[in-house]
Structures are given as C-alpha cells and as structure tokens.
mmCIF file of C-alpha atoms in Angstrom:
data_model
loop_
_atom_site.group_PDB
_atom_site.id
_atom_site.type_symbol
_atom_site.label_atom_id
_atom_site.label_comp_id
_atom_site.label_asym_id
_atom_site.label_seq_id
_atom_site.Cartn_x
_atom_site.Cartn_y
_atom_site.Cartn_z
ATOM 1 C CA UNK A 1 124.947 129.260 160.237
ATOM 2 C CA UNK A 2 127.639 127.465 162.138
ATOM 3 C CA UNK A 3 127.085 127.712 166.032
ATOM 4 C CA UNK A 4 129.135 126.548 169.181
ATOM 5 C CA UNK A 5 129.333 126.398 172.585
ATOM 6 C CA UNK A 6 132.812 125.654 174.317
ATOM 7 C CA UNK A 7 135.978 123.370 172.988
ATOM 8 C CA UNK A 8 135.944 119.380 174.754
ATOM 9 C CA UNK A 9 138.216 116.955 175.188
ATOM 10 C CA UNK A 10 141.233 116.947 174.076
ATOM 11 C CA UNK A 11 142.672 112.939 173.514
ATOM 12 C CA UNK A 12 146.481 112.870 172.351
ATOM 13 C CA UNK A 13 147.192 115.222 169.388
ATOM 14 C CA UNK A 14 143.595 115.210 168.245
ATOM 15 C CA UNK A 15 140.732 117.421 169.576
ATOM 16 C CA UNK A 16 137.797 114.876 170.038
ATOM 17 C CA UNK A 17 134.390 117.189 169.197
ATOM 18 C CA UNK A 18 131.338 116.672 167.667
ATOM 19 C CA UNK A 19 128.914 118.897 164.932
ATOM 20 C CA UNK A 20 125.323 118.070 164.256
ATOM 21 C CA UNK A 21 123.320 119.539 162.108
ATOM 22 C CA UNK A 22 119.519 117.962 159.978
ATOM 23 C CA UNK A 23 120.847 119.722 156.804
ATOM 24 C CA UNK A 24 120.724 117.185 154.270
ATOM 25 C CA UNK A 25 121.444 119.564 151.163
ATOM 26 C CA UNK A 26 123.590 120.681 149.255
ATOM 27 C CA UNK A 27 124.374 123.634 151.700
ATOM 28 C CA UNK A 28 126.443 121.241 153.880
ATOM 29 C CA UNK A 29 128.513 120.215 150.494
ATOM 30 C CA UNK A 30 131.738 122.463 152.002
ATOM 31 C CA UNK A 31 131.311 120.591 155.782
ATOM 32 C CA UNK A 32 130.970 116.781 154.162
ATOM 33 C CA UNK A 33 134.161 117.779 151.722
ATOM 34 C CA UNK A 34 136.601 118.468 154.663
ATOM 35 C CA UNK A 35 135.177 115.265 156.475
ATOM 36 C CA UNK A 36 135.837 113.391 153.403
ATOM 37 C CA UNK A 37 139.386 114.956 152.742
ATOM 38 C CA UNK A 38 139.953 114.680 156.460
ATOM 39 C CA UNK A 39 140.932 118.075 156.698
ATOM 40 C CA UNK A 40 139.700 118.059 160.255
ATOM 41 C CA UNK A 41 142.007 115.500 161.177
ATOM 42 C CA UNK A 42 144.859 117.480 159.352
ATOM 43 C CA UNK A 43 144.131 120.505 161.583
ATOM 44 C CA UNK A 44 143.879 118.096 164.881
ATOM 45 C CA UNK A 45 140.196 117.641 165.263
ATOM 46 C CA UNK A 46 138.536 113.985 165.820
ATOM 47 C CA UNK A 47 135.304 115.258 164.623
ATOM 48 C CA UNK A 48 131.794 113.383 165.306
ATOM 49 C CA UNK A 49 129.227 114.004 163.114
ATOM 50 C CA UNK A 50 125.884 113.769 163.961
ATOM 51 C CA UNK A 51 122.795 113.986 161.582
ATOM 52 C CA UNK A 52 119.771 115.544 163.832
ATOM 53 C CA UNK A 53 116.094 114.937 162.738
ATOM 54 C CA UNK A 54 115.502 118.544 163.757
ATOM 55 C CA UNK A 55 117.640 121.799 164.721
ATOM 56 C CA UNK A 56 116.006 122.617 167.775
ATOM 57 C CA UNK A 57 116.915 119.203 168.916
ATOM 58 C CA UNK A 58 120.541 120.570 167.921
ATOM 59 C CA UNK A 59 120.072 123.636 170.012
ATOM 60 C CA UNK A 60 119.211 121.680 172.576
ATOM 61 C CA UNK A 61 122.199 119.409 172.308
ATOM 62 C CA UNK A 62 124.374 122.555 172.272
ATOM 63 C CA UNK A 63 122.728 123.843 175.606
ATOM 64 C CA UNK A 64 123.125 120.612 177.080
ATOM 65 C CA UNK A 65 127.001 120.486 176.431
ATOM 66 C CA UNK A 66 126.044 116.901 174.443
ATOM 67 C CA UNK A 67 127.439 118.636 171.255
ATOM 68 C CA UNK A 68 130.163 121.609 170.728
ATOM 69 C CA UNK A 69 129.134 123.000 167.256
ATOM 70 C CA UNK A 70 125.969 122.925 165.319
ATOM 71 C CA UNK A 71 124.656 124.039 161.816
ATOM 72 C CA UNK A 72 121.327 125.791 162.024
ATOM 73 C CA UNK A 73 119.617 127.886 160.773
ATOM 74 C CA UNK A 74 119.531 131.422 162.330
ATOM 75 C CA UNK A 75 116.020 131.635 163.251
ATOM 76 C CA UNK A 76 116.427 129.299 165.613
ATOM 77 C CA UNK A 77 119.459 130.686 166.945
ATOM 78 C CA UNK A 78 118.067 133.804 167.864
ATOM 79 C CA UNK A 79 115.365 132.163 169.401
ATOM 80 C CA UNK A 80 117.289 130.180 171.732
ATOM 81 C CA UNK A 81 118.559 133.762 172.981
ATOM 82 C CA UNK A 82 114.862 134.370 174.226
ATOM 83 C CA UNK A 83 115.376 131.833 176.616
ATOM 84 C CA UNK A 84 119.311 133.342 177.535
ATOM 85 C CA UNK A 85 120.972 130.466 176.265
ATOM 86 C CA UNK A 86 124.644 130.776 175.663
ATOM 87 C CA UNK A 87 124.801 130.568 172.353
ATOM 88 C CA UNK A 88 126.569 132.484 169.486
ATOM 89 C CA UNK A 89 126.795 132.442 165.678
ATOM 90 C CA UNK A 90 130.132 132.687 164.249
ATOM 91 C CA UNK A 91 130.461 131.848 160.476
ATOM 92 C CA UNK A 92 127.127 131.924 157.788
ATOM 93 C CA UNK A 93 128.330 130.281 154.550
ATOM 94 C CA UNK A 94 125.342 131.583 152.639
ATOM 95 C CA UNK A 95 123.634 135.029 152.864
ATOM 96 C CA UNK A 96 121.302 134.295 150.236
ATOM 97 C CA UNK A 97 118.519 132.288 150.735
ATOM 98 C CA UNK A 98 118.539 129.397 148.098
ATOM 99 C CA UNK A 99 115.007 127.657 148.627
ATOM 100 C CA UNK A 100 112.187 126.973 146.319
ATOM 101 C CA UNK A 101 108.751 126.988 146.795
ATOM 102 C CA UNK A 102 107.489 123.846 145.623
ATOM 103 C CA UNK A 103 103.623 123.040 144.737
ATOM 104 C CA UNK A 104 101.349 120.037 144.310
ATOM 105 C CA UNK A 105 100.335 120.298 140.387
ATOM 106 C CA UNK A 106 96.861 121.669 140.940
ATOM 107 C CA UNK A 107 98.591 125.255 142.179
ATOM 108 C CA UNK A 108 98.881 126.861 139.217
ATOM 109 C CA UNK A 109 98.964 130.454 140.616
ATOM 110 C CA UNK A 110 99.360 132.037 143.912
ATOM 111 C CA UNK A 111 95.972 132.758 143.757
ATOM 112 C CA UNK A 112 95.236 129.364 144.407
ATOM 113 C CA UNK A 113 97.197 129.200 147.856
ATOM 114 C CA UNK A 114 94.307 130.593 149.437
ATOM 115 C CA UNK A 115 93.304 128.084 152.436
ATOM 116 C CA UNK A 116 96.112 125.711 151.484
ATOM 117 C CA UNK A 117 98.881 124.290 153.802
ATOM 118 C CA UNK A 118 102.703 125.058 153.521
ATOM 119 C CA UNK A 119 105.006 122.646 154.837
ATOM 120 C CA UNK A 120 107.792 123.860 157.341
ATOM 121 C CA UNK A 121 110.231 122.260 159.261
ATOM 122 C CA UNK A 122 108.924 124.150 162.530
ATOM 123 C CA UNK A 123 107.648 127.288 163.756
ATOM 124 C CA UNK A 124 110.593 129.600 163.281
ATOM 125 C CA UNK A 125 112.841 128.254 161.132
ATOM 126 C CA UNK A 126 114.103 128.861 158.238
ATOM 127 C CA UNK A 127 112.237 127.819 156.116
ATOM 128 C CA UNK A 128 109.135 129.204 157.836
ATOM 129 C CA UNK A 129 110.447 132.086 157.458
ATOM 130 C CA UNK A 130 111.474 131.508 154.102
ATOM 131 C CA UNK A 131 107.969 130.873 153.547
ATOM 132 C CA UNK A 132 106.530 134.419 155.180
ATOM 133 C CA UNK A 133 108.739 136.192 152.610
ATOM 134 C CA UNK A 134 107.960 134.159 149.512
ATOM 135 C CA UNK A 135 103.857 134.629 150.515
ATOM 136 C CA UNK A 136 104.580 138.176 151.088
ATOM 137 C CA UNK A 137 106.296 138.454 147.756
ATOM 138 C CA UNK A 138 103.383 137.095 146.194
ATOM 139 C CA UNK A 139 101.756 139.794 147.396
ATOM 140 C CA UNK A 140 99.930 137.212 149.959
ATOM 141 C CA UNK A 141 99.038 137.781 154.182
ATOM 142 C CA UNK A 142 99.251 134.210 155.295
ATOM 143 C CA UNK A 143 96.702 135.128 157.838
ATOM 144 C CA UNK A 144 94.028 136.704 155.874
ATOM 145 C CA UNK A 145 94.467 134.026 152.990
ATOM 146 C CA UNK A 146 94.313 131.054 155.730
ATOM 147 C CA UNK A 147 96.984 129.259 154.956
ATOM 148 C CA UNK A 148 98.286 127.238 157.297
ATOM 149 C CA UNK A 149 102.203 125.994 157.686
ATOM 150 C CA UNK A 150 102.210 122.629 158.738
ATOM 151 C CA UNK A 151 105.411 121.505 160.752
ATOM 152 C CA UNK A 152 106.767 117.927 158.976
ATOM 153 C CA UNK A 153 109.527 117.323 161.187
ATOM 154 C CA UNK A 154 112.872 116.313 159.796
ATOM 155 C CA UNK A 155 114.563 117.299 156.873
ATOM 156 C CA UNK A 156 113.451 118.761 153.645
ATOM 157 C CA UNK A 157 113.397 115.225 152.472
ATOM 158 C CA UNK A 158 110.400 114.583 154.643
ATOM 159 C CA UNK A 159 108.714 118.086 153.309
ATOM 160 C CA UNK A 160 109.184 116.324 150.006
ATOM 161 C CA UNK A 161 107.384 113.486 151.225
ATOM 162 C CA UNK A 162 104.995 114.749 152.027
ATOM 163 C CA UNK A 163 104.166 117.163 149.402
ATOM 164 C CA UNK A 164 104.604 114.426 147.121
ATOM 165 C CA UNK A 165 102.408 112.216 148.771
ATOM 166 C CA UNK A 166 99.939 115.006 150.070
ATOM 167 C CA UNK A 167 100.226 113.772 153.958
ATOM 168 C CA UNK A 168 98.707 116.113 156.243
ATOM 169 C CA UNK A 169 96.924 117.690 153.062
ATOM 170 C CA UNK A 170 100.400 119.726 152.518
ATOM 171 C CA UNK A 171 100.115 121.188 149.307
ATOM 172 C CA UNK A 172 103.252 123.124 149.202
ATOM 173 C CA UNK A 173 106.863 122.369 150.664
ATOM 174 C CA UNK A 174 109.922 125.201 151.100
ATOM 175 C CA UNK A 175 112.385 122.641 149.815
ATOM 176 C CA UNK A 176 115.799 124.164 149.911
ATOM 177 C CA UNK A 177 117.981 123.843 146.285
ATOM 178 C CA UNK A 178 115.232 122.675 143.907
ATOM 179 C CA UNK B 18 122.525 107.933 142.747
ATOM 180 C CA UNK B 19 124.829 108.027 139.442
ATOM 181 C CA UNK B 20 125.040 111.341 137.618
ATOM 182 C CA UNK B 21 125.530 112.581 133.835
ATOM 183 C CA UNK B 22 129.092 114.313 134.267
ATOM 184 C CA UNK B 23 127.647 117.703 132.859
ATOM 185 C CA UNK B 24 124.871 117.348 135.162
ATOM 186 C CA UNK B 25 127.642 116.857 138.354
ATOM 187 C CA UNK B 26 129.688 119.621 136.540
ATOM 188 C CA UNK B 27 126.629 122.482 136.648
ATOM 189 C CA UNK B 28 125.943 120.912 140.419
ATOM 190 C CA UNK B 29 129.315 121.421 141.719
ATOM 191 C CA UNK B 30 129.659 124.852 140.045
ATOM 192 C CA UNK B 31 126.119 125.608 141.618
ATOM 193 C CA UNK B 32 127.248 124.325 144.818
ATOM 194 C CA UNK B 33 130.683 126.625 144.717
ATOM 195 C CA UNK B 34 129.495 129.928 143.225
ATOM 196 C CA UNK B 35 126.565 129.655 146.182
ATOM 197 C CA UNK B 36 128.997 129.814 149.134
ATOM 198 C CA UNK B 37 130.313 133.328 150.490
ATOM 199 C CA UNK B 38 134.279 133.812 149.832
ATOM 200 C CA UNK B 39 134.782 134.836 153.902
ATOM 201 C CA UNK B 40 131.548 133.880 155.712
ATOM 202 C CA UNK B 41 130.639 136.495 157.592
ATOM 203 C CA UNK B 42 127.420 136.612 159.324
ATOM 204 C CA UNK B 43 125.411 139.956 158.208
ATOM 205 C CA UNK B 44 124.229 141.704 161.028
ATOM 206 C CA UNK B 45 121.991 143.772 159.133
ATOM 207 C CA UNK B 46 120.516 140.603 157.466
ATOM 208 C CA UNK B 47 119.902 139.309 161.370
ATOM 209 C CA UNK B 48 118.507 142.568 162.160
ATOM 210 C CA UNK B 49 115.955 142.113 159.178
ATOM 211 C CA UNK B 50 115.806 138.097 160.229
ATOM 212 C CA UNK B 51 114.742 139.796 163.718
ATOM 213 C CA UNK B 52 112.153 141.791 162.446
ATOM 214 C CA UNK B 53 110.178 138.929 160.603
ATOM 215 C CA UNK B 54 110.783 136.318 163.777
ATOM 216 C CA UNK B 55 109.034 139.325 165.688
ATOM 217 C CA UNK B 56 106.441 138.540 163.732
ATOM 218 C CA UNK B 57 105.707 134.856 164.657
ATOM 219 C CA UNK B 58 106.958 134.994 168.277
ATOM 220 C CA UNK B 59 106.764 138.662 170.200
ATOM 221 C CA UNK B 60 109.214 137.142 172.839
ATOM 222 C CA UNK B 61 111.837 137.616 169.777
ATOM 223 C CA UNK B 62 111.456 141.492 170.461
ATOM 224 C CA UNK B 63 113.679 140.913 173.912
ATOM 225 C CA UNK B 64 116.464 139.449 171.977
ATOM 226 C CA UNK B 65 119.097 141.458 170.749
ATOM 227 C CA UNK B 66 121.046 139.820 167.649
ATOM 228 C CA UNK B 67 124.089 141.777 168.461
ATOM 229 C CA UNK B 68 124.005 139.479 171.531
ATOM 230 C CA UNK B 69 124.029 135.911 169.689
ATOM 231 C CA UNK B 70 126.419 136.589 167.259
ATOM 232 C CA UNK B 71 130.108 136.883 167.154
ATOM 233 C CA UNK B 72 131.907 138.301 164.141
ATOM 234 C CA UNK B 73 135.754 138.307 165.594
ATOM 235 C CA UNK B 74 136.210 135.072 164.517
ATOM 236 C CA UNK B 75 135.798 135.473 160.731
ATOM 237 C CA UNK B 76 137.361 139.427 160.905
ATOM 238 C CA UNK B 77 140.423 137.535 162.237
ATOM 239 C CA UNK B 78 140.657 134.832 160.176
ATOM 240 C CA UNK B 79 140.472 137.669 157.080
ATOM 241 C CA UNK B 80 142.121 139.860 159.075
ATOM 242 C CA UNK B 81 145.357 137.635 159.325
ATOM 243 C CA UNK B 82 145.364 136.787 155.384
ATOM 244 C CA UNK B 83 144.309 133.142 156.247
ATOM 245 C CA UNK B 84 141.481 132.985 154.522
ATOM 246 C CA UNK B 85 142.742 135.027 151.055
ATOM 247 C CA UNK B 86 145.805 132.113 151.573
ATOM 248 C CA UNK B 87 143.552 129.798 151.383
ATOM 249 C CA UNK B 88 142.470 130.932 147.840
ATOM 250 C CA UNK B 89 145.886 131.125 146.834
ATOM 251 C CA UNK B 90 146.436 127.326 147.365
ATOM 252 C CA UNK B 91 143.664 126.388 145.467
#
C-alpha cells in the first residue's frame, strides 16, 4: 500500500522527495522499474529511495515529515490512525495476498504447529496477519494451540534466516512470494 | 544472481499478472483487515478505515482515461 504525507521541496524543474519502504520482494518490482527507467525523473520527481529495516520505522518517518511517501503494509497503516496520525492510503498494487507459509522440514502437517513459533515481521503487520488467517485456515486458534509469533525484525530475508537457521527456535516464517 | 531465461520469463509474467490493472485500495478488504487487527490490538476498534484511506486519487486517475492510456502505450 503506497502512503504519503504532504509534497517537499521543490529544486528547479524537479520535485526533490523521498519513498521508503523494507519490501525487498518482488512486490516492489513495478516501484524499482520506474526508478530504473527514470520515469520519475521524466514526470519531474528527484526521488530518494530509502530501504527501511522495518515499516513502523517508515510510519514513523512519515509522521516525522523525514519522508513524503512510504510502502507499507496496511496493518500498520491503520494502526498509526489509533494514535491520530495524519496518514492516508492512496494506491494498493495488490489485493491478494501472495505469501507462503514456510516450515522447518520436521512440520509435516499442521498438526504439528502445536507449541511452535511463527516468525513475523512485528505485531500487526502483514504478515502477522497473514499468519492469523493461514492458522485459521488450517483450522488452527493460535492461542489454544500455543504458538507463538516471534517478531525477526527486518525483511522477509531475515524471517528466512532465521527459519533456515532455527534462531529464536522459529520454526515457521510468512515469507512473501515463495 | 544469474537466471535460466525461462525461469526470468515465468518470474516476470508472475510478477505482472500479480499487480492490479488500476490500484485501488478495497475498502471492504480494509474493513475485513479491521476486523482481524481488532483482534490483536482492541485500540484498532477506535479507528475508522474510511478515515486513513483516500480513494480520489486512483478514481481520478481512471476517471480521466490516464490510466487505460497508459495500457494503450504499452
């Protein structure tokens, strides 16, 4: 979901701005095409872009006036609004949800998620929530089946990482576009 | 990272068929995006997703024939 704030500087004929965003996947493919056909440019915009380890830190850069447009996901755009911040949503290039639930070997049926840890990028986001409606069609209640989501900040590189490696005892990762 | 040119063919196609033709944000998809953040955080309740999203930018750029234009080109 692309989000901004308010317009900046403007230097000559070129808008100077800046997007952020900690999407690493493929998702971003349409964002890093116009940057690379400098399409932006073409339409007068001397765009910044900055990779962010997390979207809330994103958010944050948005409330702050640091950055004027973000990608995140929209889970944590409505809950910047809890807050009141002066936000809004204007363009979602995706309304499907194209993640993967990923498992160490020894899951070999959702069975065998009981008391195991799901890796998330943080409470709320997407793919936490991608998470609550893969257990749930599985027929699984997080709660009652103990599983815990464990928040590997960073990108779904680092959830891979970590499932891969089994820090933190993670034995599954939402990894988006496997 | 070097890839087999059928493998970079199904990505791209992957990659183009997965995007929305206009991207409008679904307010009923919020609404159920709402319900399920409810879940995790009760604050969410208080938040109204009419109130964080703005849908005049993409009805105007389809609106206006920019968008369908854009097609055309390509």
């Amino acid at each position: 979901m692309v989000v901004f704030l308010i317009p900046t500087a403007r230097v000559g004929a070129q808008t100077k701005t800046n997007f952020a965003s900690s999407v690493t996947s493929e998702s971003m493919t349409a964002v890093w095409v116009a940057r690379d056909r400098g399409l932006f440019r073409k339409h007068g915009l001397d765009m910044q872009f900055i990779l962010m380890p997390r979207n809330p830190l994103a958010v944050a850069a948005l409330i702050a006036g640091e950055i004027d447009a973000a990608i995140i996901g929209p889970g944590h755009l409505v809950n910047a609004g809890i807050s009141g911040a002066d936000l809004i949503g204007i363009a979602n290039f995706h309304q499907k949800l194209d993640y993967r639930l990923n498992s160490r070997p020894d899951i070999k049926k959702a069975e065998d998620l009981r008391g195991k840890r799901v890796a998330i990028s943080g409470p709320g986001s997407t793919s936490h929530l991608v998470s609550l409606l893969s257990l749930q069609g599985l027929n699984i209640e997080p709660t009652q089946a103990r599983i815990t989501f464990l928040t590997i900040p960073g990108t779904e590189m680092n959830r891979r990482l970590a499932l891969e490696t089994g820090a933190g005892r993670c034995r599954r990762g939402l990894l988006r576009g496997d | 990272m070097k890839l087999a040119p059928a493998d970079a063919e199904e990505a791209y196609y992957g990659v183009i068929n997965s995007y929305e033709r206009v991207p409008h944000i679904s307010l009923d998809g919020m609404k159920r995006l709402h319900k399920l953040l409810t879940q995790i955080n009760a604050k969410v309740a208080d938040v109204r997703v009419e109130n964080v999203i703005d849908t005049s930018f993409m009805n105007r750029l389809e609106s206006t024939g920019y968008i369908q234009n854009l097609y055309k080109k390509n």
